[in-house]
Structures are given as C-alpha cells and as structure tokens.
mmCIF file of C-alpha atoms in Angstrom:
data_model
loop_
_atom_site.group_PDB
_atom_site.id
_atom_site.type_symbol
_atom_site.label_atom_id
_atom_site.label_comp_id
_atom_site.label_asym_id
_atom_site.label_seq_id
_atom_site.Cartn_x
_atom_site.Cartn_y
_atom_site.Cartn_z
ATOM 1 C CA UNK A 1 0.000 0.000 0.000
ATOM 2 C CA UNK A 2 1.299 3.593 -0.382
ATOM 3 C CA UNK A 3 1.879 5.977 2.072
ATOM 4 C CA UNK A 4 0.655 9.505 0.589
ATOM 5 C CA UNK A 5 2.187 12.911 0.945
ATOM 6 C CA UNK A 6 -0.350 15.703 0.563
ATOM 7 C CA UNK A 7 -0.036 18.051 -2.043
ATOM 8 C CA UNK A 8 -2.044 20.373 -3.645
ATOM 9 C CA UNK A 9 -3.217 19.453 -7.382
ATOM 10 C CA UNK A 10 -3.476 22.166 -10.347
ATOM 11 C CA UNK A 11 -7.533 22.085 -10.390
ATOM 12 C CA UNK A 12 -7.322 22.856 -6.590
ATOM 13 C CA UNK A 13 -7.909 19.775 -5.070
ATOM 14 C CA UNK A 14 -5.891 17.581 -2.565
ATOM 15 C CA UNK A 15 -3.990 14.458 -4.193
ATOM 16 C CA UNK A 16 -1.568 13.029 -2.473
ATOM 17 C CA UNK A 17 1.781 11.945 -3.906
ATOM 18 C CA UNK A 18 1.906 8.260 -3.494
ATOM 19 C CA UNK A 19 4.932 6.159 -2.617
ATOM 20 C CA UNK A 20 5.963 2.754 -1.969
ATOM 21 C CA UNK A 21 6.861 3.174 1.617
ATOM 22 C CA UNK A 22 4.669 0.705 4.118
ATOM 23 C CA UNK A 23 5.025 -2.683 4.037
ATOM 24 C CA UNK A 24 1.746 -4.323 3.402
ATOM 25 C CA UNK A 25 1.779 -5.565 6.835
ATOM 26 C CA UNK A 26 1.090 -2.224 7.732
ATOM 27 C CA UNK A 27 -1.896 -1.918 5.300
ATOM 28 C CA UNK A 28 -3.753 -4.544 7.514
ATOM 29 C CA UNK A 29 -3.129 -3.090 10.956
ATOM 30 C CA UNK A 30 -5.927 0.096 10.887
ATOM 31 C CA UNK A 31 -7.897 1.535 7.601
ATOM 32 C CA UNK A 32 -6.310 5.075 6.642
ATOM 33 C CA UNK A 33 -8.091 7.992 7.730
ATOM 34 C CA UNK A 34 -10.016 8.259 4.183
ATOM 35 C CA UNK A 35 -13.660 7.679 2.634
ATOM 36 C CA UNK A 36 -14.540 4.701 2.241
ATOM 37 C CA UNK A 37 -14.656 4.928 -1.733
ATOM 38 C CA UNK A 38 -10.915 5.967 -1.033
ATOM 39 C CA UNK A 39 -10.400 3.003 1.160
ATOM 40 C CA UNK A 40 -12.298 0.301 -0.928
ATOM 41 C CA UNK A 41 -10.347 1.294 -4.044
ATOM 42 C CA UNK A 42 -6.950 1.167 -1.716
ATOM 43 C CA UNK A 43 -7.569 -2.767 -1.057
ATOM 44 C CA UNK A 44 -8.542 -3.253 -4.374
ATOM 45 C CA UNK A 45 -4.817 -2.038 -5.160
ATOM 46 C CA UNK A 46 -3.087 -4.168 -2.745
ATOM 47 C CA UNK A 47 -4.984 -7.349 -3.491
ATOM 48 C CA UNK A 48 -4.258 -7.110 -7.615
ATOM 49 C CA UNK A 49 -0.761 -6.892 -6.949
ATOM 50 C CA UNK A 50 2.063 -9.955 -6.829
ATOM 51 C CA UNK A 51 1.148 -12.174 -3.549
ATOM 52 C CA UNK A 52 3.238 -12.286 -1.421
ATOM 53 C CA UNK A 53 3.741 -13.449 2.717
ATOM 54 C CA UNK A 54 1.574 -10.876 3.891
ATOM 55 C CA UNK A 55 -0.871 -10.679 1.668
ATOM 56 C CA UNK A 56 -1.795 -14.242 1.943
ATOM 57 C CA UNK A 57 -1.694 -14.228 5.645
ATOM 58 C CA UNK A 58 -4.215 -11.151 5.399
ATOM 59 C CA UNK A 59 -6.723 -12.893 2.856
ATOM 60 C CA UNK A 60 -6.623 -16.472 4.835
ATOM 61 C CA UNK A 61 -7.005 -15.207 8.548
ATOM 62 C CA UNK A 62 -9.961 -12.721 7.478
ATOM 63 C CA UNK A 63 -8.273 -9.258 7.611
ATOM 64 C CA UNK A 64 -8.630 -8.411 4.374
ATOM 65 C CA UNK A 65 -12.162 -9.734 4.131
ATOM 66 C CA UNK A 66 -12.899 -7.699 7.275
ATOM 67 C CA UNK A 67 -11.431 -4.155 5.818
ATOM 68 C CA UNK A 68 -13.248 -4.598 2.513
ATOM 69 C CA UNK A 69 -17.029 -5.710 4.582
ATOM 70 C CA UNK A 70 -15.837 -2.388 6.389
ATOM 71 C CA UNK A 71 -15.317 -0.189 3.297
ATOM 72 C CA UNK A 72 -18.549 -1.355 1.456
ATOM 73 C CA UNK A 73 -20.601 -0.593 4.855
ATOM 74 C CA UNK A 74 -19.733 3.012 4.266
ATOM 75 C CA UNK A 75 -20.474 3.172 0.332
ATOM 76 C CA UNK A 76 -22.976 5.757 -0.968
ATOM 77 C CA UNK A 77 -23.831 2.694 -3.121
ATOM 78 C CA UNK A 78 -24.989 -1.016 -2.565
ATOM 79 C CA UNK A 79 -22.899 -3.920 -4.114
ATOM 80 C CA UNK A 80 -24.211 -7.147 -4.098
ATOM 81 C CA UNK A 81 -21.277 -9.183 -2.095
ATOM 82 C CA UNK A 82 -23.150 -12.025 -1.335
ATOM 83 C CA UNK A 83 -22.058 -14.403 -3.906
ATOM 84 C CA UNK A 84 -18.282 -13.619 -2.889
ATOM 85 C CA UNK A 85 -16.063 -15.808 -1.275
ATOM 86 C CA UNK A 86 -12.978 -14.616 0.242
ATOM 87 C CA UNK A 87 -11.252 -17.917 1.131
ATOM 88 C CA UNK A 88 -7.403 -18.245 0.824
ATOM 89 C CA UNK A 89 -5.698 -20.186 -1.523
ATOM 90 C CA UNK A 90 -4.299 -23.026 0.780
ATOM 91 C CA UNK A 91 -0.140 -21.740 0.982
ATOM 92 C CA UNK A 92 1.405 -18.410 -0.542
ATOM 93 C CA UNK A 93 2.778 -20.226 -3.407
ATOM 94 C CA UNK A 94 -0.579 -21.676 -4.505
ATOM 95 C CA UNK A 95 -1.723 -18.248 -4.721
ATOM 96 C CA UNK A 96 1.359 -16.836 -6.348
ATOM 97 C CA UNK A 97 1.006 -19.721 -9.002
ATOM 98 C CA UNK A 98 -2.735 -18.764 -9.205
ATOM 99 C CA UNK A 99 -1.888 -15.494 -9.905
ATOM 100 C CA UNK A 100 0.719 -16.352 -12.411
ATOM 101 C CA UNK A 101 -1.661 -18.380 -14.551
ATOM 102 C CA UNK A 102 -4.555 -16.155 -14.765
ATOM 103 C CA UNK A 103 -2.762 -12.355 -14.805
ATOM 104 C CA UNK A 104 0.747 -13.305 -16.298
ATOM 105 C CA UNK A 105 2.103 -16.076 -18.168
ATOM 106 C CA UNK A 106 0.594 -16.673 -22.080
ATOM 107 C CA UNK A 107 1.616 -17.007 -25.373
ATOM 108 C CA UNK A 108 1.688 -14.605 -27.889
ATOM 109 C CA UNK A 109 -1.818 -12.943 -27.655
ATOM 110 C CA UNK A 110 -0.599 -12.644 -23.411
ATOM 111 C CA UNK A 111 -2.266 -13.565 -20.373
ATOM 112 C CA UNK A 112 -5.621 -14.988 -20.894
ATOM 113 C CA UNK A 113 -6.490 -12.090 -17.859
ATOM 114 C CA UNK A 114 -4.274 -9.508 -18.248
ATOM 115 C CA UNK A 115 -4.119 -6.201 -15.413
ATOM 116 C CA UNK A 116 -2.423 -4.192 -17.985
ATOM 117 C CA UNK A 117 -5.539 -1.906 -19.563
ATOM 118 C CA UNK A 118 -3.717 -1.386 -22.959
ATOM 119 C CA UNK A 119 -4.160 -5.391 -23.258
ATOM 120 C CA UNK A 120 -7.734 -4.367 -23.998
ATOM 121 C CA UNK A 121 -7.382 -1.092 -26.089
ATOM 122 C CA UNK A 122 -6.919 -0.923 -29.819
ATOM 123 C CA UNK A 123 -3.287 1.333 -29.054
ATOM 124 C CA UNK A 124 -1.974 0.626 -26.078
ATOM 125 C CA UNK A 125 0.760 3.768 -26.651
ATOM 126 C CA UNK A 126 -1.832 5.748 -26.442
ATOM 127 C CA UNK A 127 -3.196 4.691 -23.732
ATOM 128 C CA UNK A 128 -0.376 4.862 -21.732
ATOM 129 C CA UNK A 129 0.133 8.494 -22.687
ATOM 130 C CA UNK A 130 -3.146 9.477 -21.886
ATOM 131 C CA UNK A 131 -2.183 8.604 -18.271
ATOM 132 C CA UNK A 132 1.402 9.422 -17.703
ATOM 133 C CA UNK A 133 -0.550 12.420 -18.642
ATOM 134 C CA UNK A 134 -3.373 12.228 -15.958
ATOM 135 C CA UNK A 135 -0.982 11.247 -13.446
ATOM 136 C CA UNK A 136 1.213 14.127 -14.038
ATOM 137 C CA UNK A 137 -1.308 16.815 -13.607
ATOM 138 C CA UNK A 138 -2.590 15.408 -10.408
ATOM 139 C CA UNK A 139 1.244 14.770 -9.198
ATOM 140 C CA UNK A 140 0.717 11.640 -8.624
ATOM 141 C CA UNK A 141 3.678 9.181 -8.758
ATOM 142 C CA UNK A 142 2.990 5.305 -8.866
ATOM 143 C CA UNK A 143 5.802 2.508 -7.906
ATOM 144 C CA UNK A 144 9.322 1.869 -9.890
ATOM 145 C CA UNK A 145 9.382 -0.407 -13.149
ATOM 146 C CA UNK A 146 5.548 -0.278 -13.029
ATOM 147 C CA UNK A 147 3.603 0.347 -16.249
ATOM 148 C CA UNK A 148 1.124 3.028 -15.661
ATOM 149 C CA UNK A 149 -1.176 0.913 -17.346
ATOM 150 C CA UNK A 150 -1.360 -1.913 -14.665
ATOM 151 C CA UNK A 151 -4.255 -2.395 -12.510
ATOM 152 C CA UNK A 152 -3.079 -1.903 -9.220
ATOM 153 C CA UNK A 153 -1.696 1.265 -9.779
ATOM 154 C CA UNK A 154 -4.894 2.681 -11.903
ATOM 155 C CA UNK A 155 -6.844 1.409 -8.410
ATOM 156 C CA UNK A 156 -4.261 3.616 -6.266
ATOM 157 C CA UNK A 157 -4.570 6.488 -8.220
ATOM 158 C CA UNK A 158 -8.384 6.419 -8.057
ATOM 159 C CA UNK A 159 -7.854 5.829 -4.538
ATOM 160 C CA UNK A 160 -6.374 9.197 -4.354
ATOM 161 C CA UNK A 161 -8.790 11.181 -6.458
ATOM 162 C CA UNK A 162 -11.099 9.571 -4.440
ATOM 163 C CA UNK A 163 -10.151 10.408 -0.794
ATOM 164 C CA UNK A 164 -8.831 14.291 -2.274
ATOM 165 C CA UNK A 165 -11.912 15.898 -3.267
ATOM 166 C CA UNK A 166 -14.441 16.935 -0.965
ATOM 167 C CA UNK A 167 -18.067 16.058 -1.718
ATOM 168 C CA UNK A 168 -19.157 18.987 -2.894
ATOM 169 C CA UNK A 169 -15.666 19.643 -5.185
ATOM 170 C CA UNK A 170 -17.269 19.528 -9.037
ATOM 171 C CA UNK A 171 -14.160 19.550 -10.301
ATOM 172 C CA UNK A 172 -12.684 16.044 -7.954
ATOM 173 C CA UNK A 173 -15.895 14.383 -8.767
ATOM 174 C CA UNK A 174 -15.811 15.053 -13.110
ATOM 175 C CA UNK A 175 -11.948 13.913 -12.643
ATOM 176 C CA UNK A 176 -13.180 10.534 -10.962
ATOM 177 C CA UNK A 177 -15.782 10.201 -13.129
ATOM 178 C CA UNK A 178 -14.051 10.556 -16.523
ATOM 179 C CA UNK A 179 -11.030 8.476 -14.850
ATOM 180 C CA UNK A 180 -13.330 5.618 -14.058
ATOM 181 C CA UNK A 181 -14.960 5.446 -17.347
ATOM 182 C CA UNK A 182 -11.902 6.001 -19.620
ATOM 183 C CA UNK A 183 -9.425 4.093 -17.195
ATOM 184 C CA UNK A 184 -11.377 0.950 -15.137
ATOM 185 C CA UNK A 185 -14.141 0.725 -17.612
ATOM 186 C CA UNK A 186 -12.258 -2.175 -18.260
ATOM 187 C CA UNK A 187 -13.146 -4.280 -14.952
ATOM 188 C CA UNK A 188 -16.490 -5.905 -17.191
ATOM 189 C CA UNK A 189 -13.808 -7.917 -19.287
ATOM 190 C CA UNK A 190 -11.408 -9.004 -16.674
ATOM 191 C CA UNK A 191 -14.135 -10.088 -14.554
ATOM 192 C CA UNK A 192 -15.179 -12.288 -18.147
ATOM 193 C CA UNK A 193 -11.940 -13.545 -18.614
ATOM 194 C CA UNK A 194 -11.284 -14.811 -14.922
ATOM 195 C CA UNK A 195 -14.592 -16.266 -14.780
ATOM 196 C CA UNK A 196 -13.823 -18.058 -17.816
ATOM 197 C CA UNK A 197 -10.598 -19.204 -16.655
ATOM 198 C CA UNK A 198 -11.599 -21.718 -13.689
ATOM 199 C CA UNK A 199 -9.818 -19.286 -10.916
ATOM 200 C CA UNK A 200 -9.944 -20.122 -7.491
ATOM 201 C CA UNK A 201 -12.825 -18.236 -6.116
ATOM 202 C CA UNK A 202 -10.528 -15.717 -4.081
ATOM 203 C CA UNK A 203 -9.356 -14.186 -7.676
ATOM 204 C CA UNK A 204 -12.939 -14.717 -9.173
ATOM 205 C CA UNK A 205 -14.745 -12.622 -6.064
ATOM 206 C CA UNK A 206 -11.867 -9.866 -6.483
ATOM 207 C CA UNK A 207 -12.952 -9.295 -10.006
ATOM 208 C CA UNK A 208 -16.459 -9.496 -9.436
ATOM 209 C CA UNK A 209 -16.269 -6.860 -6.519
ATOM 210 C CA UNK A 210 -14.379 -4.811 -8.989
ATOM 211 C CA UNK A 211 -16.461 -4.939 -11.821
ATOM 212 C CA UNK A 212 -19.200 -4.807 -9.605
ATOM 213 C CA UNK A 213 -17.599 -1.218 -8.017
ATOM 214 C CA UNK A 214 -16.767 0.506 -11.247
ATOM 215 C CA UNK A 215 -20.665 0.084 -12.515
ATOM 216 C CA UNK A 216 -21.656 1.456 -9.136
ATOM 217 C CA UNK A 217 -19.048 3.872 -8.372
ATOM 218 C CA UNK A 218 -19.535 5.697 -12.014
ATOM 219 C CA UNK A 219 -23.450 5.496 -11.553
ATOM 220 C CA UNK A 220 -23.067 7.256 -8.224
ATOM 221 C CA UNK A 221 -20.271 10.231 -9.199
ATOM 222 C CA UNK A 222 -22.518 10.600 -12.345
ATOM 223 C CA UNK A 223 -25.394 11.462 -10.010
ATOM 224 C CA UNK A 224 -23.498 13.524 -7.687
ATOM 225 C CA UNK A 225 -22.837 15.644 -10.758
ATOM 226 C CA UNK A 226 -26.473 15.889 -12.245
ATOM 227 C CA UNK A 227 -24.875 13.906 -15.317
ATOM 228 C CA UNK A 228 -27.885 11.710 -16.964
ATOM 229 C CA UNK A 229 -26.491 8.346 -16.649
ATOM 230 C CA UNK A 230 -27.679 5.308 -18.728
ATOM 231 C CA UNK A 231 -24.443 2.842 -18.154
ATOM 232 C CA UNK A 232 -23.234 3.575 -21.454
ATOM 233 C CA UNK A 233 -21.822 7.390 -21.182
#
C-alpha cells in the first residue's frame, strides 16, 4: 500500500503523492483515515498486486475480508457481495502460481487475464500516454518499473482522487468520473476472462467486486454531478 504525501493538485484539489513506503503488513493493521470509496479502491490495489507473505496471511485469517465488509458498509452505493467468497488459496505459493496463470504467463496474444488496460485497447501507446498524462497533472507518482497501465496502480490512483476531493468539489468528482470510465471501464472484461478461466474463487470474487464497483461507483459520481447516466456514457 502507499503511504501519501499531501499536495495540492493544479484544479485545486488535494492528491496526495503516493509512494511505496509501508510494508503491506502495515496496510492490515488500521484503515487510513479516508472515505470509504478511497479506502475500498486502496484494497482493491493491494490485493491485484504480486502475492506475497503478507498478503496471503491477510486474505486467509480474514483481515482483508474484514477491511473490505468495512469499506462497502460506508459506500454511498450497494454492491451485491453475497455471492463472494474470500477464502485463501491453501499456501502463498498456490496463490502466487494462481496469480501467475490467470494475470501473467501466455503465449503470444498474453495472459488470458491480463491487469495491464492497454491489453484491452486498440493502441496501447496511447493509452499509456493518456495517463502518464493524468498522473502528471494530479502529481501523482505510482511505484518503480511499473507500467502506468497496470491495474493496481490505476486502483491507487483512483484511490487518491477519491479520498482528495471533498463532496461537494465539481471539479474532484468530473476527474473521478471521466477516470473511471476512460481508465477501469475495463473491470467488465477481466471479470469475463477470470470467470472463464476456472480461478480459485478468491481471484474470481476480487474481479467481481471490482467490476461490480466501477458500474456502481460511475453510476453514483454521475449522479453527484447531475450527469444523466444510462451505463453507457
């Protein structure tokens, strides 16, 4: 998880410079000080990236399970959660190999479930300009020898927009909404893929949820905003 910096964005509101400095131990011990839309996306973050120790210990003895019950209670939306299942794989290595099958070994075409976004785009250059871009105006700074592109990091940087505009901030809330629909409007086929992949049911819930979130989330900013929303704009 990142530990955040504040700084003060160009459009006037708070985003926080992120960097790689807790362990994720430390991202199980208390929630953050931050919404819960802030919070939700944070976990989403840590539980797309690379497995390792802590992680699995924080999926199999419930911690993880317990933040994210926590950050949906305090949604402005409902998700449906009860076809989710947040069991561990049985060791760490099962789930690394787990998430080496489904998110990063393939042949040519890649990954049968890739995290990177320009996987799914028809120019994946320009996709990852469009949010070096993004992340630059917000001063935002995601981990080392990560592509901006990947999943985890998109889910961190929402997770800043998210807990740096106040309610009532227009211009936070149109930046979250056209990030979410440009940027994570992508969760629908990853969710496909996985489910189409036999994955254990840890890595089929976490899709689900996040699928599940981006429909909701957008649906909700959109109304915050007066935008007329039909799921497809």
């Amino acid at each position: 998880m990142a530990k955040s910096g504040g700084t003060r964005s160009k459009r006037g509101g708070r985003v926080s410079h992120a960097t790689v400095t807790a362990t994720r131990e430390d991202s199980f011990r208390s929630p953050p000080d931050r919404s819960s839309r802030s919070q939700l996306y944070a976990l989403l973050s840590l539980a797309f990236s690379f497995p390792d120790v802590s992680l699995h210990s924080g999926v199999k003895d419930g911690r993880l399970a317990q933040q994210l019950t926590a950050a949906l209670g305090g949604l402005p939306c409902r998700i449906r959660t009860s076809d989710l299942r947040w069991t561990a794989p049985d060791s760490y290595e099962d789930m690394q190999s787990e998430y080496i099958r489904l998110f990063q070994i393939g042949g040519r075409r890649g990954p049968p479930c890739s995290l990177h976004q320009g996987f799914y785009t028809k120019d994946r250059s320009q996709t990852l300009q469009k949010l070096i871009r993004c992340y630059t105006y917000f001063g935002f700074r995601g981990g080392e020898c990560v592509m901006p592109d990947h999943l985890p990091v998109q889910l961190e940087f929402m997770s800043e927009l998210a807990a740096g505009g106040a309610v009532d901030d227009a211009g936070m809330l149109r930046a979250q909404r056209d990030f979410v629909h440009t940027h994570l409007g992508w969760a629908d086929d990853i969710a496909g893929r996985v489910a189409a992949s036999r994955p254990h049911p840890f890595y089929r819930s976490l899709t689900t949820l996040l699928s599940r979130l981006v429909a909701a989330d957008e649906k909700f900013i959109r109304t915050a905003l007066g935008d007329q929303y039909d799921g497809r704009n």
